[in-house]
Amino acid sequence: LRLSGINCQQSLFIQVSQRLKLSDANGTDVMWSRPLQVKVEKLRTGVNKKGLFALSRLPLDLGDNCNCLIDASIEMGTRMPQCTIYSPYWIMNKTGTKLEYKTNISGQPKHTKHFVDSGNGGLPIMMHCGKQKTKEKSGGELSVIPLECPTQAVAMNWWDASCNGRLVSLKRSTIKDSVEWSENIELDAAGTSGEIRCGKHLYSCHIESLAGAFF
């Protein structure tokens, strides 16, 4: 978003909306985020020759499973202020299992946040790991715990029986006694894959970079 025609000598307030589909088949509603103050006057513009090329990222949370960041900076080509709204981590649950995620910034337990994923498919969970400075790596980590075993119908959406063989599901009543939080997964380790163990449950994990996918 190019911020043209604004007053660069004072702060800019931004709100973001999303349209929600209600339980009524034809009903929709609009939910607005809280106003966020972007201190445009601190950027290096025509009225501030000694300003910053980029501001610290601001957290923007749009509901329980859509957490984004706002990044305000100076576009190098035009020298105009611009604002980017994005989510650095997208979590796709292809297990069919209801999972809970626990995310935090390395070494900062106060920034822990929890997300619940139904495992039924649909939109990914979009998350960030809190407010960071522009030149600071996020160091985000994710831990996983299963909450419910998948139903046979949901599990078969992701399971290829011709390649993997017959799928056997545990009874739902047994999962509470056999699970625990996995070890932390480094979210910035793009291009890596492996396995995570949640007590007696074992899952495959793959981290893929989407850099440039939306440009």
Coordinates of N, CA and C in Angstrom, one line a residue, residues 158-167:
W158 N -6.8 -36.3 3.6 CA -5.4 -36.1 3.4 C -4.6 -37.4 3.2
W159 N -5.2 -38.6 3.4 CA -4.5 -39.8 3.4 C -4.7 -40.5 2.1
D160 N -3.6 -40.9 1.4 CA -3.7 -41.7 0.2 C -3.4 -43.2 0.5
A161 N -4.5 -43.9 0.6 CA -4.4 -45.3 0.9 C -3.7 -46.1 -0.1
S162 N -3.7 -45.8 -1.4 CA -3.0 -46.5 -2.4 C -1.5 -46.5 -2.2
C163 N -1.0 -45.4 -1.7 CA 0.4 -45.2 -1.4 C 0.9 -45.6 0.0
N164 N 0.0 -45.3 1.0 CA 0.4 -45.4 2.4 C -0.2 -46.6 3.1
G165 N -1.1 -47.3 2.4 CA -1.8 -48.4 3.1 C -3.0 -48.0 3.9
R166 N -3.6 -49.0 4.6 CA -4.9 -48.7 5.3 C -4.6 -47.8 6.5
L167 N -5.4 -46.8 6.8 CA -5.3 -45.9 7.9 C -6.1 -46.5 9.1

